[in-house]
Coordinates of C-alpha atoms in Angstrom, one line a residue:
Chain A
M23 CA 15.7 -2.3 47.9
S24 CA 18.2 -1.6 44.3
K25 CA 19.0 -5.0 43.1
N26 CA 16.7 -7.7 43.4
P27 CA 18.3 -10.8 45.0
M28 CA 16.8 -13.5 43.2
Q29 CA 19.3 -12.3 39.5
T30 CA 22.2 -13.8 41.8
K31 CA 25.9 -14.9 40.1
F32 CA 24.6 -18.0 39.9
C33 CA 21.7 -17.4 37.6
D34 CA 24.0 -15.0 35.4
L35 CA 26.7 -17.9 35.5
M36 CA 23.8 -20.1 34.0
G37 CA 21.7 -17.8 32.3
I38 CA 18.8 -19.5 34.7
E39 CA 16.3 -16.7 36.2
F40 CA 15.6 -18.3 39.6
P41 CA 18.7 -19.7 41.9
I42 CA 16.9 -22.7 42.7
I43 CA 18.4 -26.5 41.7
A44 CA 16.4 -28.9 42.3
F45 CA 18.2 -32.1 42.8
T46 CA 16.1 -34.9 41.6
H47 CA 16.3 -38.7 40.6
C48 CA 13.4 -38.0 38.4
K49 CA 13.5 -36.6 34.7
D50 CA 9.8 -34.9 34.2
V51 CA 10.9 -33.6 37.5
V52 CA 13.9 -31.9 36.1
A53 CA 12.1 -30.8 33.0
S54 CA 8.9 -28.9 35.1
V55 CA 11.9 -27.1 37.3
V56 CA 14.2 -26.0 34.3
N57 CA 11.2 -25.0 32.1
A58 CA 10.1 -22.7 35.2
G59 CA 12.9 -21.0 35.0
G60 CA 15.5 -22.6 37.9
F61 CA 17.7 -25.5 37.0
A62 CA 17.9 -28.9 38.0
V63 CA 19.9 -31.6 38.8
L64 CA 19.5 -35.4 37.2
G65 CA 21.7 -38.2 39.8
E66 CA 22.3 -41.1 37.8
A67 CA 24.9 -42.5 40.6
M68 CA 22.8 -46.1 39.5
H69 CA 22.6 -45.6 36.2
T70 CA 24.2 -47.1 32.9
P71 CA 26.3 -45.2 30.8
D72 CA 23.3 -46.5 28.0
E73 CA 21.1 -45.4 30.0
I74 CA 22.6 -41.6 31.3
S75 CA 22.9 -41.0 27.3
A76 CA 18.9 -41.8 27.0
D77 CA 18.3 -39.7 29.7
I78 CA 20.5 -36.6 28.5
K79 CA 18.6 -36.8 25.2
W80 CA 15.3 -37.2 26.8
I81 CA 15.9 -34.3 28.7
R82 CA 16.5 -31.9 25.8
S83 CA 14.1 -32.8 24.4
R84 CA 11.7 -31.6 26.7
V85 CA 13.9 -27.8 27.4
G86 CA 15.7 -27.4 24.4
D87 CA 18.7 -24.7 24.6
K88 CA 18.3 -24.5 28.5
P89 CA 20.8 -25.8 30.7
F90 CA 20.7 -29.0 33.4
G91 CA 22.9 -30.9 35.2
I92 CA 23.6 -35.1 35.8
D93 CA 25.0 -36.0 39.0
L94 CA 27.4 -38.9 40.1
V95 CA 28.7 -40.0 42.9
L96 CA 32.5 -40.3 42.1
P97 CA 33.7 -42.3 45.1
A98 CA 36.8 -40.6 46.6
S99 CA 38.2 -43.6 48.5
A100 CA 37.7 -47.6 47.4
P101 CA 38.9 -50.6 49.0
G102 CA 39.2 -54.1 47.1
A103 CA 36.5 -55.3 45.7
D104 CA 34.7 -58.7 47.7
T105 CA 32.1 -60.7 46.7
L106 CA 28.3 -60.9 47.6
E107 CA 28.7 -63.7 48.7
K108 CA 31.9 -63.1 50.7
L109 CA 30.0 -60.4 52.4
L110 CA 26.9 -62.1 52.6
A111 CA 29.1 -64.9 54.7
G112 CA 30.1 -61.5 56.9
I113 CA 27.3 -61.2 58.8
P114 CA 27.1 -62.1 62.1
E115 CA 24.7 -64.3 63.5
E116 CA 23.4 -61.9 65.9
H117 CA 22.7 -59.7 63.5
K118 CA 21.1 -61.9 61.6
K119 CA 18.7 -62.7 63.9
F120 CA 17.7 -59.3 65.2
A121 CA 16.8 -58.7 61.8
Q122 CA 14.4 -62.0 61.8
H123 CA 13.0 -60.6 65.0
I124 CA 11.8 -57.7 62.8
K125 CA 10.7 -59.3 60.0
E126 CA 8.1 -61.4 62.4
K127 CA 7.3 -58.3 64.8
Y128 CA 5.5 -56.2 62.5
N129 CA 4.7 -59.5 59.8
V130 CA 7.1 -57.8 57.0
P131 CA 6.7 -60.6 53.8
E132 CA 8.9 -62.0 51.9
P133 CA 10.2 -59.9 48.4
K134 CA 8.7 -60.5 45.1
G135 CA 11.5 -61.0 43.3
A136 CA 15.4 -61.2 43.4
Q137 CA 16.9 -58.0 45.8
A138 CA 18.0 -55.3 43.4
L139 CA 20.9 -54.9 45.4
H140 CA 21.9 -58.2 45.3
Q141 CA 22.1 -57.8 41.3
W142 CA 24.3 -54.6 41.4
G143 CA 27.9 -54.7 41.3
G144 CA 28.3 -51.7 43.3
L145 CA 30.2 -48.6 41.6
N146 CA 34.2 -48.9 41.3
Q147 CA 36.1 -46.4 39.5
D148 CA 36.0 -48.3 36.8
I149 CA 32.4 -47.9 36.5
A150 CA 32.3 -44.5 37.2
R151 CA 34.5 -44.0 34.2
G152 CA 32.0 -45.2 32.2
Q153 CA 29.5 -42.9 33.4
I154 CA 31.9 -39.8 33.3
D155 CA 32.9 -40.3 29.3
V156 CA 29.3 -40.9 28.8
I157 CA 28.4 -37.6 30.1
L158 CA 31.3 -36.0 28.2
D159 CA 30.7 -37.2 25.0
E160 CA 27.1 -36.0 25.6
K161 CA 28.2 -32.7 26.4
A162 CA 25.7 -32.2 29.7
P163 CA 25.5 -28.3 30.1
A164 CA 26.6 -29.4 33.5
F165 CA 27.9 -31.5 35.6
V166 CA 27.8 -32.2 39.5
S167 CA 29.8 -34.2 40.9
G168 CA 28.3 -35.4 44.7
L169 CA 31.0 -36.5 47.0
G170 CA 34.8 -37.3 45.1
S171 CA 36.8 -34.1 43.2
P172 CA 35.7 -33.4 39.9
E173 CA 39.5 -31.8 39.2
F174 CA 40.4 -34.8 36.9
M175 CA 38.1 -34.2 34.3
L176 CA 37.7 -29.8 34.4
K177 CA 39.9 -29.5 31.6
A178 CA 38.1 -31.9 29.5
A179 CA 34.3 -30.8 30.0
H180 CA 35.5 -27.2 29.7
E181 CA 36.6 -27.5 26.8
R182 CA 33.1 -29.1 25.7
G183 CA 31.3 -26.0 26.5
M184 CA 30.3 -27.8 29.9
K185 CA 30.0 -26.2 33.5
V186 CA 31.0 -28.7 36.6
F187 CA 30.1 -28.0 40.1
G188 CA 31.3 -29.9 43.3
L189 CA 29.8 -30.7 46.5
I190 CA 31.2 -30.7 49.5
G191 CA 30.8 -31.1 53.3
K192 CA 34.0 -29.4 54.9
T193 CA 35.5 -25.8 54.2
R194 CA 39.1 -27.8 53.0
Q195 CA 37.4 -29.7 50.4
A196 CA 35.7 -26.2 49.3
K197 CA 39.1 -24.6 48.8
R198 CA 40.6 -27.7 47.0
E199 CA 37.7 -27.6 44.9
L200 CA 37.9 -24.2 44.1
E201 CA 41.6 -24.0 43.4
A202 CA 40.8 -26.7 40.7
G203 CA 38.7 -24.8 39.2
V204 CA 35.3 -25.6 39.5
D205 CA 32.3 -23.4 38.5
A206 CA 30.4 -23.8 41.2
I207 CA 30.8 -25.2 45.0
I208 CA 27.9 -26.7 46.7
A209 CA 28.5 -26.8 50.4
Q210 CA 26.0 -29.2 52.0
G211 CA 24.3 -28.7 55.7
Y212 CA 24.2 -31.6 58.6
D213 CA 19.9 -30.8 57.8
A214 CA 20.3 -32.4 54.5
A215 CA 18.7 -36.2 53.6
G216 CA 20.5 -39.2 53.4
H217 CA 24.0 -39.3 54.2
T218 CA 25.6 -35.8 55.1
G219 CA 28.9 -34.0 56.6
P220 CA 28.5 -33.2 59.9
I221 CA 29.0 -29.5 60.3
G222 CA 25.4 -27.3 59.9
T223 CA 24.1 -25.7 56.6
F224 CA 24.3 -22.3 58.2
S225 CA 27.9 -22.7 59.6
I226 CA 29.4 -24.5 56.3
V227 CA 27.7 -22.0 53.8
P228 CA 29.2 -18.4 55.2
E229 CA 32.6 -20.4 55.5
V230 CA 32.6 -21.5 52.3
A231 CA 31.5 -18.6 50.7
A232 CA 34.6 -16.1 52.6
I233 CA 37.2 -18.3 50.5
A234 CA 35.1 -18.8 47.3
G235 CA 35.7 -15.1 45.9
D236 CA 33.1 -14.9 42.1
V237 CA 32.4 -18.8 42.7
P238 CA 28.8 -19.0 43.6
V239 CA 28.2 -20.7 46.8
I240 CA 25.1 -23.3 46.5
A241 CA 23.4 -24.0 50.2
A242 CA 22.4 -27.4 50.5
G243 CA 20.6 -28.9 53.6
G244 CA 17.5 -28.6 54.8
V245 CA 16.4 -26.0 52.5
T246 CA 12.3 -26.3 51.7
H247 CA 10.8 -23.2 51.8
G248 CA 11.1 -19.0 50.4
R249 CA 12.7 -18.4 53.6
H250 CA 15.7 -20.4 53.7
L251 CA 16.4 -19.3 49.8
A252 CA 16.3 -15.9 51.3
A253 CA 18.2 -16.8 54.1
A254 CA 20.9 -18.6 51.7
L255 CA 21.4 -15.7 49.7
C256 CA 21.6 -13.7 53.0
L257 CA 24.4 -16.1 54.4
G258 CA 26.8 -15.3 50.9
A259 CA 25.1 -18.5 48.2
A260 CA 24.4 -17.2 45.1
G261 CA 21.3 -20.0 45.4
V262 CA 19.8 -23.3 46.9
W263 CA 20.5 -26.8 46.5
T264 CA 17.1 -28.0 47.4
G265 CA 16.5 -32.3 47.0
T266 CA 13.6 -33.5 49.8
I267 CA 10.5 -30.6 48.4
W268 CA 10.6 -32.4 45.3
L269 CA 10.3 -36.3 46.8
A270 CA 6.3 -35.5 47.0
C271 CA 5.4 -33.2 43.9
R272 CA 2.8 -33.9 41.4
E273 CA 5.6 -35.2 38.5
S274 CA 7.8 -37.1 40.9
D275 CA 7.8 -40.8 40.2
N276 CA 7.8 -41.5 44.2
D277 CA 5.7 -44.1 46.0
M278 CA 2.1 -42.2 46.4
I279 CA 2.3 -43.9 49.7
I280 CA 6.1 -42.3 50.3
K281 CA 4.6 -39.3 48.7
E282 CA 1.6 -39.2 51.5
K283 CA 4.2 -39.9 54.4
L284 CA 6.4 -37.2 53.5
I285 CA 3.3 -34.9 53.6
E286 CA 2.8 -35.7 56.6
A287 CA 5.8 -35.5 58.5
T288 CA 7.4 -33.5 60.9
S289 CA 10.7 -31.9 61.3
D290 CA 10.6 -34.5 64.2
D291 CA 9.7 -37.8 62.0
T292 CA 13.4 -37.7 60.7
V293 CA 16.3 -39.9 62.1
Y294 CA 19.5 -39.7 61.3
S295 CA 20.2 -43.7 61.8
R296 CA 23.5 -46.2 60.8
S297 CA 20.5 -49.1 60.5
V298 CA 19.9 -48.5 56.8
S299 CA 23.1 -48.4 55.0
G300 CA 26.2 -48.5 58.7
F301 CA 26.7 -44.8 57.6
P302 CA 24.9 -42.2 59.6
M303 CA 22.0 -41.2 57.3
R304 CA 18.5 -39.3 57.5
V305 CA 15.5 -40.9 56.6
L306 CA 12.3 -41.1 57.8
K307 CA 11.4 -42.5 60.9
C308 CA 9.7 -46.4 60.5
P309 CA 9.5 -49.3 62.2
W310 CA 13.6 -50.6 61.2
T311 CA 15.1 -47.6 62.0
A312 CA 12.9 -47.5 66.1
E313 CA 14.2 -51.0 66.3
W314 CA 18.0 -50.4 66.0
A315 CA 17.9 -47.6 67.9
K316 CA 16.3 -50.0 70.9
P317 CA 19.0 -50.3 73.9
E318 CA 19.2 -54.6 73.4
A319 CA 19.6 -54.0 69.7
P320 CA 23.0 -55.5 68.8
K321 CA 25.6 -52.6 67.3
T322 CA 24.7 -51.4 63.5
L323 CA 27.1 -53.2 61.3
N324 CA 30.0 -51.5 58.7
S325 CA 29.3 -50.8 55.1
P326 CA 28.3 -52.6 52.9
Y327 CA 26.7 -55.7 55.5
Q328 CA 24.5 -53.1 56.7
M329 CA 22.7 -52.6 53.7
L330 CA 23.2 -56.1 53.1
L331 CA 20.9 -56.8 56.3
S332 CA 18.2 -54.2 55.6
S333 CA 17.7 -54.7 52.0
D334 CA 15.4 -57.6 52.5
Y335 CA 13.0 -55.3 55.0
I336 CA 13.4 -52.7 52.5
Q337 CA 12.0 -54.6 49.4
A338 CA 9.6 -56.4 51.0
A339 CA 7.9 -53.1 52.2
N340 CA 8.1 -51.4 48.8
D341 CA 7.3 -54.6 46.5
H342 CA 4.6 -54.9 48.8
R343 CA 3.3 -51.4 49.1
R344 CA 3.7 -51.8 53.1
A345 CA 2.9 -48.2 54.4
D346 CA 3.8 -49.1 57.9
L347 CA 7.0 -50.2 56.7
M348 CA 8.0 -47.9 54.0
F349 CA 10.6 -44.9 54.1
E350 CA 12.2 -42.8 52.4
A351 CA 15.5 -40.5 53.0
A352 CA 14.3 -36.8 54.1
G353 CA 15.9 -34.0 55.4
Q354 CA 14.9 -31.9 58.3
G355 CA 13.0 -29.4 56.1
V356 CA 10.6 -31.8 55.4
A357 CA 7.6 -29.9 57.3
F358 CA 7.0 -27.7 54.7
V359 CA 6.7 -30.1 52.3
K360 CA 2.3 -29.9 52.5
S361 CA 1.1 -30.8 49.5
M362 CA 1.3 -33.0 46.4
K363 CA 1.9 -29.0 44.0
P364 CA 3.1 -29.5 40.3
A365 CA 7.0 -28.7 40.6
R366 CA 6.9 -25.3 38.8
Q367 CA 4.2 -24.1 41.6
I368 CA 7.4 -24.9 43.9
V369 CA 9.7 -22.7 42.3
F370 CA 7.5 -19.8 42.4
D371 CA 6.2 -20.4 46.0
M372 CA 9.7 -20.4 47.0
V373 CA 10.6 -17.3 45.2
E374 CA 7.4 -15.5 46.5
E375 CA 8.1 -16.4 49.7
A376 CA 11.7 -15.3 49.4
L377 CA 10.8 -11.9 48.2
A378 CA 8.5 -11.6 50.8
A379 CA 10.7 -12.4 53.4
F380 CA 13.3 -9.4 52.5
E381 CA 10.5 -7.3 52.6
E382 CA 9.7 -8.2 56.2
I383 CA 13.1 -6.9 56.8
T384 CA 13.9 -3.9 54.2
G385 CA 9.8 -2.7 53.9
E386 CA 10.5 -2.7 50.5
L387 CA 9.8 -4.7 47.3
P388 CA 12.6 -5.7 45.1
E389 CA 12.8 -4.1 41.6
Chain B
M28 CA 45.8 -55.6 51.0
A29 CA 43.4 -54.0 49.1
D30 CA 42.8 -55.3 45.0
T31 CA 44.5 -52.9 42.6
P32 CA 41.7 -51.6 40.5
R33 CA 41.0 -53.3 36.7
N34 CA 41.7 -51.4 33.7
A35 CA 43.9 -49.0 35.4
T36 CA 47.4 -48.0 34.6
P37 CA 49.9 -48.1 37.6
G38 CA 52.8 -46.4 38.4
F39 CA 54.9 -45.0 41.2
D40 CA 55.2 -41.1 42.5
A41 CA 58.2 -40.8 44.1
A42 CA 57.1 -36.9 45.6
V43 CA 54.8 -38.4 47.3
A44 CA 56.0 -41.8 48.5
G45 CA 56.2 -42.3 52.5
R46 CA 54.3 -39.0 53.4
R47 CA 51.5 -38.8 56.0
A48 CA 48.1 -38.2 54.8
E49 CA 44.2 -37.6 55.5
C50 CA 41.7 -38.7 53.1
D51 CA 38.5 -37.4 52.5
G52 CA 37.1 -40.9 51.1
G53 CA 33.9 -41.9 50.9
G54 CA 31.7 -43.4 48.2
P55 CA 28.1 -44.6 46.8
V56 CA 26.3 -46.9 49.7
L57 CA 26.0 -50.1 47.9
G58 CA 22.3 -50.2 46.7
T59 CA 21.1 -47.0 47.1
R60 CA 21.1 -43.8 45.4
Y61 CA 23.1 -41.9 48.4
A62 CA 27.1 -41.7 49.1
S63 CA 28.7 -41.0 52.3
R64 CA 32.2 -39.8 53.2
Q65 CA 34.9 -42.6 55.0
E66 CA 37.7 -40.7 56.5
F67 CA 41.2 -42.8 56.4
A68 CA 44.5 -41.6 57.8
G69 CA 48.2 -43.6 57.1
T70 CA 51.1 -43.2 54.5
I71 CA 51.2 -42.6 51.1
T72 CA 53.4 -45.7 49.6
G73 CA 53.8 -43.7 46.4
E74 CA 52.0 -46.6 44.2
Y75 CA 49.2 -45.4 42.2
V76 CA 46.5 -46.1 39.2
D77 CA 45.7 -43.5 36.3
H78 CA 41.8 -44.8 35.3
G79 CA 40.9 -43.2 31.9
D80 CA 42.0 -40.0 29.4
P81 CA 41.9 -37.6 31.5
A82 CA 43.9 -39.6 33.9
W83 CA 41.9 -40.8 37.0
R84 CA 44.8 -41.0 39.8
W85 CA 44.4 -42.6 42.9
Y86 CA 47.2 -43.5 45.4
L87 CA 47.5 -46.1 47.7
M88 CA 47.1 -45.4 51.8
T89 CA 49.0 -48.0 54.2
D90 CA 49.6 -47.8 58.0
L91 CA 46.3 -46.7 58.1
T92 CA 45.9 -44.6 61.7
L93 CA 42.3 -44.1 60.8
K94 CA 39.5 -46.1 59.3
P95 CA 36.1 -46.2 59.8
D96 CA 34.7 -49.2 62.3
G97 CA 34.4 -52.2 60.6
Y98 CA 36.5 -51.0 57.7
P99 CA 37.8 -54.9 56.4
D100 CA 41.5 -53.4 54.8
D101 CA 44.6 -52.6 55.7
T102 CA 44.9 -50.3 52.8
V103 CA 42.7 -48.1 50.8
W104 CA 42.7 -46.5 47.4
C105 CA 43.0 -42.4 47.8
E106 CA 41.5 -40.2 44.9
K107 CA 44.6 -37.7 44.6
N108 CA 42.3 -34.4 45.1
S109 CA 40.7 -35.9 48.5
I110 CA 44.2 -36.5 50.3
F111 CA 45.6 -34.2 52.4
F112 CA 48.9 -34.1 53.5
A113 CA 49.9 -33.5 56.7
D114 CA 53.1 -31.3 56.1
E115 CA 50.8 -28.9 53.9
D116 CA 48.2 -26.6 55.5
D117 CA 45.6 -27.4 54.1
T118 CA 42.8 -25.8 56.5

C-alpha cells in the first residue's frame, strides 16, 4: 500500500492526524479527542451566547492552537411562535390520559423540579443569530451547521480564518452548500442517533462524494468502529463523524446509568420512534417508546406537542435516576460501544482497527 | 399566518414572488439537543425578513401543499438556501 489511507484531505485541511470527528456535548471529550490527534465538535444548540463564548475559551485553554469546531442547529424553517400555555392546551385529552396510564403502570415519580423544557424559550432566528455572532466574534476554528445552510455567514467566517462545514441528509442539500463554498460536507445517513434523514449512510456518502470534487465529505451515521472508518474512506469519504461512541467514554458527563445502558445495548436495542418528540428519532428502547408502539396507543402528536407530553416522563426518569425508565439517543452502531474507555483510546483503537481492515484487504500495512 | 420574526428587517423580492418551491426545512426540537427535518411545498410570496449582518434571509411560503402532519399554520418562513424552486433543476 503506497499511501496511508488515514492521511485524507480532511486531515490536510484541518492539520490533524486522524480523520475522526467526535460530535459531543461534553467539553472534556472535545479536549481529549483533539489532543489525541482527531477533530472534535462541541454541540452548543441549547447554550446562550455567553456560555458558548466561555466554552470556546475553555477548550482553547486545553488544546492550545489545535483546531476544534462548534455546532449549532440552524433552523431552516420557522412557524410563528406560540406561548407555552397555548401549546399545553393543545394536547388532546386522549393523549394526556395515555401518558398518565404509562406513569401509573411504571410508577413514574413526579419530577423533582420545574421541567427544564418549560423554562426554555425555544430556538428561533433571533436566538440562533446571537449564537452565530458570538462564534464569529470568538473566531472558533470551525463552525458546523447541524441542519440549515450556513451560506449567509460563510464570507464572514472565512474572513476570520474559520472553516465552515454543513451537515446534510439529501444530495440536493449538499449540492447547494457546495455551491455556496462550504469547506467540508457531512453526509448523514439513517443509522445515526437522534433525528436523521431517510437515506442510509452507504447510499448518501458515495452520492455526495461524487459531486463534492476536492471538498472533503465526512460520513455520519452508524460509525462506531474502525471497520466503519475504513468503509467510509472506501465510499469516498475523507473522514467520519461519530457521536454515539463518545456517550459512554470516560470523559463523558453522561449519567453512569446511561453509560451502562449504552455498553449493554445491541444494534437491536435502538428504536426509530416518534413518541419522544413527534419526529422520528433513534433512541434506546424504554417503557415510553414501547407503550407508544402498542396498537392501543393513540397516534403520536406533532412537534412540539409530543415533546411536551414526554417531557414529564423524561425529567422524572432523570431526576430520580430510574434505570428502568431512562434512555438516550443512540445510533445503530451502539453495539460496538463495549466499555468506558478514555476518549483518546477510542481514537487510537479506531485507527488501528481501520488499518487492520485495510491490511486484511490488501495484505499490506500502510507506510 | 406565521408571525413576522422580531429583530428583523422586512422587504419584498419580486424575483421570487409567486414561484412554486419546496423547502427542506426543520429546526431544533423543543427541549432537546436534537434537530429534525421538516418538508414543505408551496408558493413563495416574495415577502422576506433579513436577520443581522451579514443578512440571514427568510422568505414567506404560503398555499402549502406539503407540510408535516399537524403543522398548525398556513404559512412558514423558509431560510433562503433551504428553498428549491420548482422551475430550477436542483437534483
